[in-house]
């Protein structure tokens, strides 16, 4: 059994990829305040939406149903993780007609927060095209910023393609009817961490995780693309297989003189501290040019770990694609196993 744990970093340049509640004709970014400082952020919900929207076009999506009016509204997906990758890996809650089904996420995502405080810029604009001479323009404004955003990731591999049909005080993931339909289509009965479940064939479980990793390498999306289009693929991503669900890599990025810095000493110490829990090398995907000369400096400082095969450093897309291929070929099938079964 293994989890893929780590960090994802986005490089936002003059953007407003996730906005909060506006005021009058002013659009506001999402930001949190720590003391007197402001930190722009992209919510986990927004980033997960980007991932969903970036899935291959041939991948089926779980349709959303909206019911009710006013304050009494509900929106929910089909709740069919046997049919749809997004229901499987992103989770859902369906509560209708006295039936309650819930699937906790396989992919846990943290909020992507600016590594250093950044005060947003206010962009002032007007709309006056085709107005008669002498008419006052329509005035509007919005916030934008440049920042390095970082958030945590955790991928619970043994739960991919495995859906609880029983539980102690917990909502089950699928009904008995859905379980029977899944089994008729090739799934099998299983036990997941002491709970009765239905498990998809291993080939499909591999495919879904590989698809997610390839999508992560090519994620796109965000608000205000007409005005502030920018790259939303990971500028840096760190992933490591760990036998438990702990993520020891949350502090590999820090700040120095008001600028984000990668901390190789932190990575080295965490590697040594968690060596008995690691189930493979740490993958450090780093786009060239991101954080200036730090990439090559870190390469030099971690040379011994790289020569030992404990750290692999390359472009994010290269490492994610290689990992996806190895998973699809069955090289890491042990990561999907549940030792409690």
PDB file of N, CA, C and O in Angstrom, residues 60-137:
ATOM      1  N   UNK A  60     -15.242   9.894 -19.835  1.00  0.00           N
ATOM      2  CA  UNK A  60     -16.619  10.226 -19.468  1.00  0.00           C
ATOM      3  C   UNK A  60     -16.650  11.051 -18.191  1.00  0.00           C
ATOM      4  O   UNK A  60     -15.857  10.835 -17.274  1.00  0.00           O
ATOM      5  N   UNK A  61     -17.559  12.015 -18.146  1.00  0.00           N
ATOM      6  CA  UNK A  61     -17.755  12.847 -16.958  1.00  0.00           C
ATOM      7  C   UNK A  61     -19.078  12.500 -16.292  1.00  0.00           C
ATOM      8  O   UNK A  61     -20.064  12.199 -16.973  1.00  0.00           O
ATOM      9  N   UNK A  62     -19.095  12.572 -14.991  1.00  0.00           N
ATOM     10  CA  UNK A  62     -20.331  12.350 -14.250  1.00  0.00           C
ATOM     11  C   UNK A  62     -21.200  13.604 -14.347  1.00  0.00           C
ATOM     12  O   UNK A  62     -20.783  14.693 -13.960  1.00  0.00           O
ATOM     13  N   UNK A  63     -22.420  13.451 -14.861  1.00  0.00           N
ATOM     14  CA  UNK A  63     -23.302  14.600 -15.039  1.00  0.00           C
ATOM     15  C   UNK A  63     -23.810  15.120 -13.703  1.00  0.00           C
ATOM     16  O   UNK A  63     -24.041  14.358 -12.767  1.00  0.00           O
ATOM     17  N   UNK A  64     -23.981  16.441 -13.641  1.00  0.00           N
ATOM     18  CA  UNK A  64     -24.456  17.096 -12.423  1.00  0.00           C
ATOM     19  C   UNK A  64     -25.947  17.373 -12.537  1.00  0.00           C
ATOM     20  O   UNK A  64     -26.422  17.864 -13.562  1.00  0.00           O
ATOM     21  N   UNK A  65     -26.683  17.070 -11.474  1.00  0.00           N
ATOM     22  CA  UNK A  65     -28.116  17.359 -11.375  1.00  0.00           C
ATOM     23  C   UNK A  65     -28.327  18.450 -10.352  1.00  0.00           C
ATOM     24  O   UNK A  65     -27.744  18.412  -9.257  1.00  0.00           O
ATOM     25  N   UNK A  66     -29.161  19.428 -10.704  1.00  0.00           N
ATOM     26  CA  UNK A  66     -29.482  20.522  -9.782  1.00  0.00           C
ATOM     27  C   UNK A  66     -30.980  20.522  -9.535  1.00  0.00           C
ATOM     28  O   UNK A  66     -31.779  20.510 -10.469  1.00  0.00           O
ATOM     29  N   UNK A  67     -31.363  20.555  -8.260  1.00  0.00           N
ATOM     30  CA  UNK A  67     -32.777  20.559  -7.906  1.00  0.00           C
ATOM     31  C   UNK A  67     -33.034  21.626  -6.840  1.00  0.00           C
ATOM     32  O   UNK A  67     -32.109  22.090  -6.167  1.00  0.00           O
ATOM     33  N   UNK A  68     -34.326  22.008  -6.669  1.00  0.00           N
ATOM     34  CA  UNK A  68     -34.700  22.963  -5.641  1.00  0.00           C
ATOM     35  C   UNK A  68     -34.613  24.397  -6.108  1.00  0.00           C
ATOM     36  O   UNK A  68     -34.171  24.698  -7.221  1.00  0.00           O
ATOM     37  N   UNK A  69     -35.043  25.295  -5.225  1.00  0.00           N
ATOM     38  CA  UNK A  69     -35.022  26.721  -5.505  1.00  0.00           C
ATOM     39  C   UNK A  69     -34.549  27.499  -4.276  1.00  0.00           C
ATOM     40  O   UNK A  69     -34.665  27.042  -3.153  1.00  0.00           O
ATOM     41  N   UNK A  70     -34.035  28.704  -4.543  1.00  0.00           N
ATOM     42  CA  UNK A  70     -33.627  29.590  -3.457  1.00  0.00           C
ATOM     43  C   UNK A  70     -32.605  28.958  -2.544  1.00  0.00           C
ATOM     44  O   UNK A  70     -31.599  28.392  -2.994  1.00  0.00           O
ATOM     45  N   UNK A  71     -32.869  29.057  -1.224  1.00  0.00           N
ATOM     46  CA  UNK A  71     -31.923  28.521  -0.240  1.00  0.00           C
ATOM     47  C   UNK A  71     -31.963  27.005  -0.175  1.00  0.00           C
ATOM     48  O   UNK A  71     -31.051  26.384   0.381  1.00  0.00           O
ATOM     49  N   UNK A  72     -33.009  26.392  -0.711  1.00  0.00           N
ATOM     50  CA  UNK A  72     -33.145  24.940  -0.649  1.00  0.00           C
ATOM     51  C   UNK A  72     -32.784  24.328  -1.997  1.00  0.00           C
ATOM     52  O   UNK A  72     -33.637  23.804  -2.720  1.00  0.00           O
ATOM     53  N   UNK A  73     -31.527  24.420  -2.341  1.00  0.00           N
ATOM     54  CA  UNK A  73     -31.028  23.862  -3.589  1.00  0.00           C
ATOM     55  C   UNK A  73     -29.997  22.785  -3.310  1.00  0.00           C
ATOM     56  O   UNK A  73     -29.285  22.829  -2.311  1.00  0.00           O
ATOM     57  N   UNK A  74     -29.941  21.833  -4.212  1.00  0.00           N
ATOM     58  CA  UNK A  74     -28.933  20.788  -4.155  1.00  0.00           C
ATOM     59  C   UNK A  74     -28.338  20.591  -5.539  1.00  0.00           C
ATOM     60  O   UNK A  74     -29.023  20.773  -6.548  1.00  0.00           O
ATOM     61  N   UNK A  75     -27.089  20.217  -5.557  1.00  0.00           N
ATOM     62  CA  UNK A  75     -26.437  19.829  -6.800  1.00  0.00           C
ATOM     63  C   UNK A  75     -25.562  18.622  -6.497  1.00  0.00           C
ATOM     64  O   UNK A  75     -24.824  18.616  -5.510  1.00  0.00           O
ATOM     65  N   UNK A  76     -25.664  17.615  -7.329  1.00  0.00           N
ATOM     66  CA  UNK A  76     -24.906  16.394  -7.068  1.00  0.00           C
ATOM     67  C   UNK A  76     -24.622  15.678  -8.389  1.00  0.00           C
ATOM     68  O   UNK A  76     -25.309  15.879  -9.393  1.00  0.00           O
ATOM     69  N   UNK A  77     -23.593  14.862  -8.374  1.00  0.00           N
ATOM     70  CA  UNK A  77     -23.228  14.100  -9.563  1.00  0.00           C
ATOM     71  C   UNK A  77     -24.008  12.785  -9.593  1.00  0.00           C
ATOM     72  O   UNK A  77     -24.818  12.509  -8.709  1.00  0.00           O
ATOM     73  N   UNK A  78     -23.728  11.961 -10.592  1.00  0.00           N
ATOM     74  CA  UNK A  78     -24.418  10.674 -10.709  1.00  0.00           C
ATOM     75  C   UNK A  78     -24.075   9.723  -9.558  1.00  0.00           C
ATOM     76  O   UNK A  78     -24.832   8.809  -9.263  1.00  0.00           O
ATOM     77  N   UNK A  79     -22.915   9.942  -8.939  1.00  0.00           N
ATOM     78  CA  UNK A  79     -22.505   9.010  -7.888  1.00  0.00           C
ATOM     79  C   UNK A  79     -22.242   7.614  -8.436  1.00  0.00           C
ATOM     80  O   UNK A  79     -22.576   6.622  -7.797  1.00  0.00           O
ATOM     81  N   UNK A  80     -21.596   7.562  -9.611  1.00  0.00           N
ATOM     82  CA  UNK A  80     -21.281   6.274 -10.238  1.00  0.00           C
ATOM     83  C   UNK A  80     -19.771   6.161 -10.459  1.00  0.00           C
ATOM     84  O   UNK A  80     -19.271   6.306 -11.579  1.00  0.00           O
ATOM     85  N   UNK A  81     -19.020   5.890  -9.394  1.00  0.00           N
ATOM     86  CA  UNK A  81     -17.560   5.784  -9.551  1.00  0.00           C
ATOM     87  C   UNK A  81     -17.145   4.585 -10.386  1.00  0.00           C
ATOM     88  O   UNK A  81     -16.020   4.532 -10.878  1.00  0.00           O
ATOM     89  N   UNK A  82     -18.038   3.619 -10.546  1.00  0.00           N
ATOM     90  CA  UNK A  82     -17.730   2.479 -11.407  1.00  0.00           C
ATOM     91  C   UNK A  82     -17.677   2.888 -12.876  1.00  0.00           C
ATOM     92  O   UNK A  82     -16.963   2.287 -13.668  1.00  0.00           O
ATOM     93  N   UNK A  83     -18.416   3.960 -13.229  1.00  0.00           N
ATOM     94  CA  UNK A  83     -18.491   4.403 -14.620  1.00  0.00           C
ATOM     95  C   UNK A  83     -17.601   5.607 -14.926  1.00  0.00           C
ATOM     96  O   UNK A  83     -17.170   5.772 -16.059  1.00  0.00           O
ATOM     97  N   UNK A  84     -17.394   6.467 -13.921  1.00  0.00           N
ATOM     98  CA  UNK A  84     -16.746   7.747 -14.178  1.00  0.00           C
ATOM     99  C   UNK A  84     -15.507   7.940 -13.314  1.00  0.00           C
ATOM    100  O   UNK A  84     -15.578   7.834 -12.083  1.00  0.00           O
ATOM    101  N   UNK A  85     -14.406   8.286 -13.956  1.00  0.00           N
ATOM    102  CA  UNK A  85     -13.153   8.557 -13.244  1.00  0.00           C
ATOM    103  C   UNK A  85     -13.304   9.697 -12.244  1.00  0.00           C
ATOM    104  O   UNK A  85     -12.760   9.635 -11.134  1.00  0.00           O
ATOM    105  N   UNK A  86     -14.038  10.756 -12.612  1.00  0.00           N
ATOM    106  CA  UNK A  86     -14.126  11.906 -11.706  1.00  0.00           C
ATOM    107  C   UNK A  86     -14.889  11.568 -10.430  1.00  0.00           C
ATOM    108  O   UNK A  86     -14.504  11.994  -9.338  1.00  0.00           O
ATOM    109  N   UNK A  87     -15.968  10.785 -10.519  1.00  0.00           N
ATOM    110  CA  UNK A  87     -16.653  10.349  -9.300  1.00  0.00           C
ATOM    111  C   UNK A  87     -15.745   9.475  -8.446  1.00  0.00           C
ATOM    112  O   UNK A  87     -15.775   9.539  -7.212  1.00  0.00           O
ATOM    113  N   UNK A  88     -14.934   8.659  -9.103  1.00  0.00           N
ATOM    114  CA  UNK A  88     -14.031   7.761  -8.386  1.00  0.00           C
ATOM    115  C   UNK A  88     -12.946   8.537  -7.641  1.00  0.00           C
ATOM    116  O   UNK A  88     -12.774   8.393  -6.426  1.00  0.00           O
ATOM    117  N   UNK A  89     -12.229   9.407  -8.341  1.00  0.00           N
ATOM    118  CA  UNK A  89     -11.033  10.027  -7.763  1.00  0.00           C
ATOM    119  C   UNK A  89     -11.304  11.333  -7.018  1.00  0.00           C
ATOM    120  O   UNK A  89     -10.534  11.714  -6.140  1.00  0.00           O
ATOM    121  N   UNK A  90     -12.386  12.039  -7.356  1.00  0.00           N
ATOM    122  CA  UNK A  90     -12.668  13.327  -6.722  1.00  0.00           C
ATOM    123  C   UNK A  90     -13.730  13.236  -5.634  1.00  0.00           C
ATOM    124  O   UNK A  90     -13.904  14.183  -4.861  1.00  0.00           O
ATOM    125  N   UNK A  91     -14.465  12.149  -5.591  1.00  0.00           N
ATOM    126  CA  UNK A  91     -15.463  11.973  -4.557  1.00  0.00           C
ATOM    127  C   UNK A  91     -16.778  12.674  -4.866  1.00  0.00           C
ATOM    128  O   UNK A  91     -16.896  13.437  -5.826  1.00  0.00           O
ATOM    129  N   UNK A  92     -17.786  12.446  -4.014  1.00  0.00           N
ATOM    130  CA  UNK A  92     -19.111  13.029  -4.213  1.00  0.00           C
ATOM    131  C   UNK A  92     -19.966  12.797  -2.974  1.00  0.00           C
ATOM    132  O   UNK A  92     -19.614  12.022  -2.073  1.00  0.00           O
ATOM    133  N   UNK A  93     -21.115  13.472  -2.950  1.00  0.00           N
ATOM    134  CA  UNK A  93     -22.168  13.194  -1.981  1.00  0.00           C
ATOM    135  C   UNK A  93     -23.504  13.276  -2.700  1.00  0.00           C
ATOM    136  O   UNK A  93     -23.794  14.252  -3.380  1.00  0.00           O
ATOM    137  N   UNK A  94     -24.292  12.231  -2.570  1.00  0.00           N
ATOM    138  CA  UNK A  94     -25.632  12.190  -3.148  1.00  0.00           C
ATOM    139  C   UNK A  94     -26.604  11.901  -2.016  1.00  0.00           C
ATOM    140  O   UNK A  94     -26.516  10.847  -1.373  1.00  0.00           O
ATOM    141  N   UNK A  95     -27.508  12.834  -1.742  1.00  0.00           N
ATOM    142  CA  UNK A  95     -28.490  12.672  -0.664  1.00  0.00           C
ATOM    143  C   UNK A  95     -29.869  13.049  -1.196  1.00  0.00           C
ATOM    144  O   UNK A  95     -30.272  14.208  -1.149  1.00  0.00           O
ATOM    145  N   UNK A  96     -30.580  12.068  -1.738  1.00  0.00           N
ATOM    146  CA  UNK A  96     -31.921  12.292  -2.289  1.00  0.00           C
ATOM    147  C   UNK A  96     -32.816  11.111  -1.958  1.00  0.00           C
ATOM    148  O   UNK A  96     -32.355   9.974  -1.853  1.00  0.00           O
ATOM    149  N   UNK A  97     -34.120  11.412  -1.769  1.00  0.00           N
ATOM    150  CA  UNK A  97     -35.138  10.376  -1.559  1.00  0.00           C
ATOM    151  C   UNK A  97     -34.729   9.395  -0.458  1.00  0.00           C
ATOM    152  O   UNK A  97     -34.801   8.176  -0.624  1.00  0.00           O
ATOM    153  N   UNK A  98     -34.271   9.966   0.655  1.00  0.00           N
ATOM    154  CA  UNK A  98     -33.904   9.163   1.824  1.00  0.00           C
ATOM    155  C   UNK A  98     -32.724   8.215   1.577  1.00  0.00           C
ATOM    156  O   UNK A  98     -32.476   7.296   2.372  1.00  0.00           O
ATOM    157  N   UNK A  99     -32.030   8.441   0.496  1.00  0.00           N
ATOM    158  CA  UNK A  99     -30.829   7.658   0.227  1.00  0.00           C
ATOM    159  C   UNK A  99     -29.617   8.567   0.321  1.00  0.00           C
ATOM    160  O   UNK A  99     -29.636   9.687  -0.195  1.00  0.00           O
ATOM    161  N   UNK A 100     -28.587   8.084   1.002  1.00  0.00           N
ATOM    162  CA  UNK A 100     -27.374   8.871   1.184  1.00  0.00           C
ATOM    163  C   UNK A 100     -26.162   8.049   0.781  1.00  0.00           C
ATOM    164  O   UNK A 100     -25.914   6.975   1.343  1.00  0.00           O
ATOM    165  N   UNK A 101     -25.422   8.581  -0.199  1.00  0.00           N
ATOM    166  CA  UNK A 101     -24.191   7.920  -0.630  1.00  0.00           C
ATOM    167  C   UNK A 101     -23.080   8.956  -0.691  1.00  0.00           C
ATOM    168  O   UNK A 101     -23.284  10.073  -1.169  1.00  0.00           O
ATOM    169  N   UNK A 102     -21.923   8.581  -0.174  1.00  0.00           N
ATOM    170  CA  UNK A 102     -20.805   9.524  -0.119  1.00  0.00           C
ATOM    171  C   UNK A 102     -19.512   8.798  -0.392  1.00  0.00           C
ATOM    172  O   UNK A 102     -19.273   7.694   0.110  1.00  0.00           O
ATOM    173  N   UNK A 103     -18.685   9.424  -1.218  1.00  0.00           N
ATOM    174  CA  UNK A 103     -17.341   8.884  -1.472  1.00  0.00           C
ATOM    175  C   UNK A 103     -16.321   9.945  -1.124  1.00  0.00           C
ATOM    176  O   UNK A 103     -16.303  11.033  -1.714  1.00  0.00           O
ATOM    177  N   UNK A 104     -15.478   9.639  -0.154  1.00  0.00           N
ATOM    178  CA  UNK A 104     -14.383  10.551   0.178  1.00  0.00           C
ATOM    179  C   UNK A 104     -13.385  10.563  -0.978  1.00  0.00           C
ATOM    180  O   UNK A 104     -13.177   9.562  -1.661  1.00  0.00           O
ATOM    181  N   UNK A 105     -12.744  11.696  -1.143  1.00  0.00           N
ATOM    182  CA  UNK A 105     -11.846  11.860  -2.275  1.00  0.00           C
ATOM    183  C   UNK A 105     -10.643  10.928  -2.204  1.00  0.00           C
ATOM    184  O   UNK A 105     -10.108  10.651  -1.128  1.00  0.00           O
ATOM    185  N   UNK A 106     -10.227  10.442  -3.355  1.00  0.00           N
ATOM    186  CA  UNK A 106      -8.972   9.697  -3.474  1.00  0.00           C
ATOM    187  C   UNK A 106      -7.818  10.690  -3.621  1.00  0.00           C
ATOM    188  O   UNK A 106      -6.724  10.473  -3.101  1.00  0.00           O
ATOM    189  N   UNK A 107      -8.079  11.794  -4.321  1.00  0.00           N
ATOM    190  CA  UNK A 107      -7.081  12.856  -4.506  1.00  0.00           C
ATOM    191  C   UNK A 107      -7.390  13.995  -3.546  1.00  0.00           C
ATOM    192  O   UNK A 107      -8.360  14.736  -3.740  1.00  0.00           O
ATOM    193  N   UNK A 108      -6.578  14.142  -2.503  1.00  0.00           N
ATOM    194  CA  UNK A 108      -6.727  15.255  -1.556  1.00  0.00           C
ATOM    195  C   UNK A 108      -5.849  16.406  -2.017  1.00  0.00           C
ATOM    196  O   UNK A 108      -4.673  16.217  -2.336  1.00  0.00           O
ATOM    197  N   UNK A 109      -6.418  17.608  -2.067  1.00  0.00           N
ATOM    198  CA  UNK A 109      -5.695  18.783  -2.560  1.00  0.00           C
ATOM    199  C   UNK A 109      -5.802  19.912  -1.546  1.00  0.00           C
ATOM    200  O   UNK A 109      -6.895  20.214  -1.065  1.00  0.00           O
ATOM    201  N   UNK A 110      -4.679  20.540  -1.258  1.00  0.00           N
ATOM    202  CA  UNK A 110      -4.681  21.692  -0.370  1.00  0.00           C
ATOM    203  C   UNK A 110      -4.916  22.978  -1.142  1.00  0.00           C
ATOM    204  O   UNK A 110      -4.885  23.008  -2.375  1.00  0.00           O
ATOM    205  N   UNK A 111      -5.155  24.046  -0.410  1.00  0.00           N
ATOM    206  CA  UNK A 111      -5.285  25.363  -1.018  1.00  0.00           C
ATOM    207  C   UNK A 111      -3.924  25.813  -1.541  1.00  0.00           C
ATOM    208  O   UNK A 111      -2.906  25.669  -0.863  1.00  0.00           O
ATOM    209  N   UNK A 112      -3.917  26.365  -2.740  1.00  0.00           N
ATOM    210  CA  UNK A 112      -2.674  26.858  -3.343  1.00  0.00           C
ATOM    211  C   UNK A 112      -2.484  28.306  -2.913  1.00  0.00           C
ATOM    212  O   UNK A 112      -3.142  29.216  -3.432  1.00  0.00           O
ATOM    213  N   UNK A 113      -1.584  28.519  -1.958  1.00  0.00           N
ATOM    214  CA  UNK A 113      -1.398  29.830  -1.332  1.00  0.00           C
ATOM    215  C   UNK A 113      -0.048  30.416  -1.730  1.00  0.00           C
ATOM    216  O   UNK A 113       0.948  29.695  -1.858  1.00  0.00           O
ATOM    217  N   UNK A 114      -0.005  31.720  -1.905  1.00  0.00           N
ATOM    218  CA  UNK A 114       1.246  32.396  -2.231  1.00  0.00           C
ATOM    219  C   UNK A 114       2.297  32.114  -1.157  1.00  0.00           C
ATOM    220  O   UNK A 114       2.017  32.213   0.046  1.00  0.00           O
ATOM    221  N   UNK A 115       3.494  31.774  -1.581  1.00  0.00           N
ATOM    222  CA  UNK A 115       4.567  31.441  -0.643  1.00  0.00           C
ATOM    223  C   UNK A 115       5.007  32.677   0.140  1.00  0.00           C
ATOM    224  O   UNK A 115       5.368  32.592   1.315  1.00  0.00           O
ATOM    225  N   UNK A 116       4.983  33.827  -0.502  1.00  0.00           N
ATOM    226  CA  UNK A 116       5.330  35.088   0.168  1.00  0.00           C
ATOM    227  C   UNK A 116       4.138  36.033   0.042  1.00  0.00           C
ATOM    228  O   UNK A 116       3.326  35.925  -0.883  1.00  0.00           O
ATOM    229  N   UNK A 117       3.991  36.977   0.968  1.00  0.00           N
ATOM    230  CA  UNK A 117       2.861  37.913   0.876  1.00  0.00           C
ATOM    231  C   UNK A 117       2.945  38.767  -0.385  1.00  0.00           C
ATOM    232  O   UNK A 117       4.030  39.165  -0.809  1.00  0.00           O
ATOM    233  N   UNK A 118       1.795  39.020  -0.979  1.00  0.00           N
ATOM    234  CA  UNK A 118       1.722  39.826  -2.195  1.00  0.00           C
ATOM    235  C   UNK A 118       0.490  40.726  -2.119  1.00  0.00           C
ATOM    236  O   UNK A 118      -0.613  40.241  -1.893  1.00  0.00           O
ATOM    237  N   UNK A 119       0.694  42.004  -2.302  1.00  0.00           N
ATOM    238  CA  UNK A 119      -0.426  42.928  -2.339  1.00  0.00           C
ATOM    239  C   UNK A 119      -0.910  43.042  -3.776  1.00  0.00           C
ATOM    240  O   UNK A 119      -0.144  43.408  -4.679  1.00  0.00           O
ATOM    241  N   UNK A 120      -2.177  42.732  -4.050  1.00  0.00           N
ATOM    242  CA  UNK A 120      -2.659  42.759  -5.444  1.00  0.00           C
ATOM    243  C   UNK A 120      -2.679  44.164  -6.029  1.00  0.00           C
ATOM    244  O   UNK A 120      -2.773  45.163  -5.312  1.00  0.00           O
ATOM    245  N   UNK A 121      -2.595  44.214  -7.337  1.00  0.00           N
ATOM    246  CA  UNK A 121      -2.679  45.469  -8.081  1.00  0.00           C
ATOM    247  C   UNK A 121      -4.112  45.666  -8.566  1.00  0.00           C
ATOM    248  O   UNK A 121      -4.784  44.703  -8.959  1.00  0.00           O
ATOM    249  N   UNK A 122      -4.586  46.899  -8.548  1.00  0.00           N
ATOM    250  CA  UNK A 122      -5.914  47.208  -9.055  1.00  0.00           C
ATOM    251  C   UNK A 122      -5.794  47.693 -10.499  1.00  0.00           C
ATOM    252  O   UNK A 122      -5.111  48.683 -10.775  1.00  0.00           O
ATOM    253  N   UNK A 123      -6.434  47.001 -11.403  1.00  0.00           N
ATOM    254  CA  UNK A 123      -6.422  47.364 -12.819  1.00  0.00           C
ATOM    255  C   UNK A 123      -7.712  48.118 -13.141  1.00  0.00           C
ATOM    256  O   UNK A 123      -8.811  47.593 -12.962  1.00  0.00           O
ATOM    257  N   UNK A 124      -7.566  49.331 -13.629  1.00  0.00           N
ATOM    258  CA  UNK A 124      -8.709  50.208 -13.921  1.00  0.00           C
ATOM    259  C   UNK A 124      -9.038  50.144 -15.411  1.00  0.00           C
ATOM    260  O   UNK A 124      -8.138  50.172 -16.259  1.00  0.00           O
ATOM    261  N   UNK A 125     -10.311  50.006 -15.744  1.00  0.00           N
ATOM    262  CA  UNK A 125     -10.700  49.924 -17.144  1.00  0.00           C
ATOM    263  C   UNK A 125     -12.007  50.651 -17.414  1.00  0.00           C
ATOM    264  O   UNK A 125     -12.754  50.993 -16.500  1.00  0.00           O
ATOM    265  N   UNK A 126     -12.261  50.906 -18.670  1.00  0.00           N
ATOM    266  CA  UNK A 126     -13.509  51.556 -19.082  1.00  0.00           C
ATOM    267  C   UNK A 126     -14.072  50.855 -20.310  1.00  0.00           C
ATOM    268  O   UNK A 126     -13.336  50.212 -21.074  1.00  0.00           O
ATOM    269  N   UNK A 127     -15.375  50.986 -20.503  1.00  0.00           N
ATOM    270  CA  UNK A 127     -16.032  50.512 -21.703  1.00  0.00           C
ATOM    271  C   UNK A 127     -16.731  51.700 -22.349  1.00  0.00           C
ATOM    272  O   UNK A 127     -17.647  52.291 -21.759  1.00  0.00           O
ATOM    273  N   UNK A 128     -16.257  52.091 -23.538  1.00  0.00           N
ATOM    274  CA  UNK A 128     -16.852  53.242 -24.218  1.00  0.00           C
ATOM    275  C   UNK A 128     -17.010  53.001 -25.716  1.00  0.00           C
ATOM    276  O   UNK A 128     -17.370  53.942 -26.447  1.00  0.00           O
ATOM    277  N   UNK A 129     -16.750  51.781 -26.169  1.00  0.00           N
ATOM    278  CA  UNK A 129     -16.822  51.492 -27.591  1.00  0.00           C
ATOM    279  C   UNK A 129     -18.231  51.743 -28.141  1.00  0.00           C
ATOM    280  O   UNK A 129     -19.228  51.269 -27.555  1.00  0.00           O
ATOM    281  N   UNK A 130     -18.312  52.483 -29.229  1.00  0.00           N
ATOM    282  CA  UNK A 130     -19.569  52.815 -29.911  1.00  0.00           C
ATOM    283  C   UNK A 130     -20.474  53.735 -29.112  1.00  0.00           C
ATOM    284  O   UNK A 130     -21.652  53.901 -29.456  1.00  0.00           O
ATOM    285  N   UNK A 131     -19.943  54.325 -28.011  1.00  0.00           N
ATOM    286  CA  UNK A 131     -20.748  55.299 -27.281  1.00  0.00           C
ATOM    287  C   UNK A 131     -20.790  56.610 -28.079  1.00  0.00           C
ATOM    288  O   UNK A 131     -19.793  56.972 -28.721  1.00  0.00           O
ATOM    289  N   UNK A 132     -21.879  57.357 -28.029  1.00  0.00           N
ATOM    290  CA  UNK A 132     -21.922  58.679 -28.681  1.00  0.00           C
ATOM    291  C   UNK A 132     -20.897  59.622 -28.061  1.00  0.00           C
ATOM    292  O   UNK A 132     -20.503  59.470 -26.893  1.00  0.00           O
ATOM    293  N   UNK A 133     -20.436  60.585 -28.834  1.00  0.00           N
ATOM    294  CA  UNK A 133     -19.480  61.573 -28.324  1.00  0.00           C
ATOM    295  C   UNK A 133     -20.062  62.284 -27.117  1.00  0.00           C
ATOM    296  O   UNK A 133     -21.229  62.677 -27.101  1.00  0.00           O
ATOM    297  N   UNK A 134     -19.220  62.433 -26.084  1.00  0.00           N
ATOM    298  CA  UNK A 134     -19.653  63.128 -24.882  1.00  0.00           C
ATOM    299  C   UNK A 134     -20.266  62.233 -23.825  1.00  0.00           C
ATOM    300  O   UNK A 134     -20.471  62.667 -22.683  1.00  0.00           O
ATOM    301  N   UNK A 135     -20.565  60.965 -24.169  1.00  0.00           N
ATOM    302  CA  UNK A 135     -21.135  60.039 -23.189  1.00  0.00           C
ATOM    303  C   UNK A 135     -20.045  59.580 -22.215  1.00  0.00           C
ATOM    304  O   UNK A 135     -18.898  59.364 -22.594  1.00  0.00           O
ATOM    305  N   UNK A 136     -20.422  59.438 -20.952  1.00  0.00           N
ATOM    306  CA  UNK A 136     -19.478  58.931 -19.955  1.00  0.00           C
ATOM    307  C   UNK A 136     -19.272  57.429 -20.145  1.00  0.00           C
ATOM    308  O   UNK A 136     -20.234  56.697 -20.411  1.00  0.00           O
ATOM    309  N   UNK A 137     -18.048  56.946 -20.012  1.00  0.00           N
ATOM    310  CA  UNK A 137     -17.793  55.505 -20.163  1.00  0.00           C
ATOM    311  C   UNK A 137     -18.294  54.726 -18.946  1.00  0.00           C
ATOM    312  O   UNK A 137     -18.516  55.296 -17.871  1.00  0.00           O
TER     313      UNK A 137
END
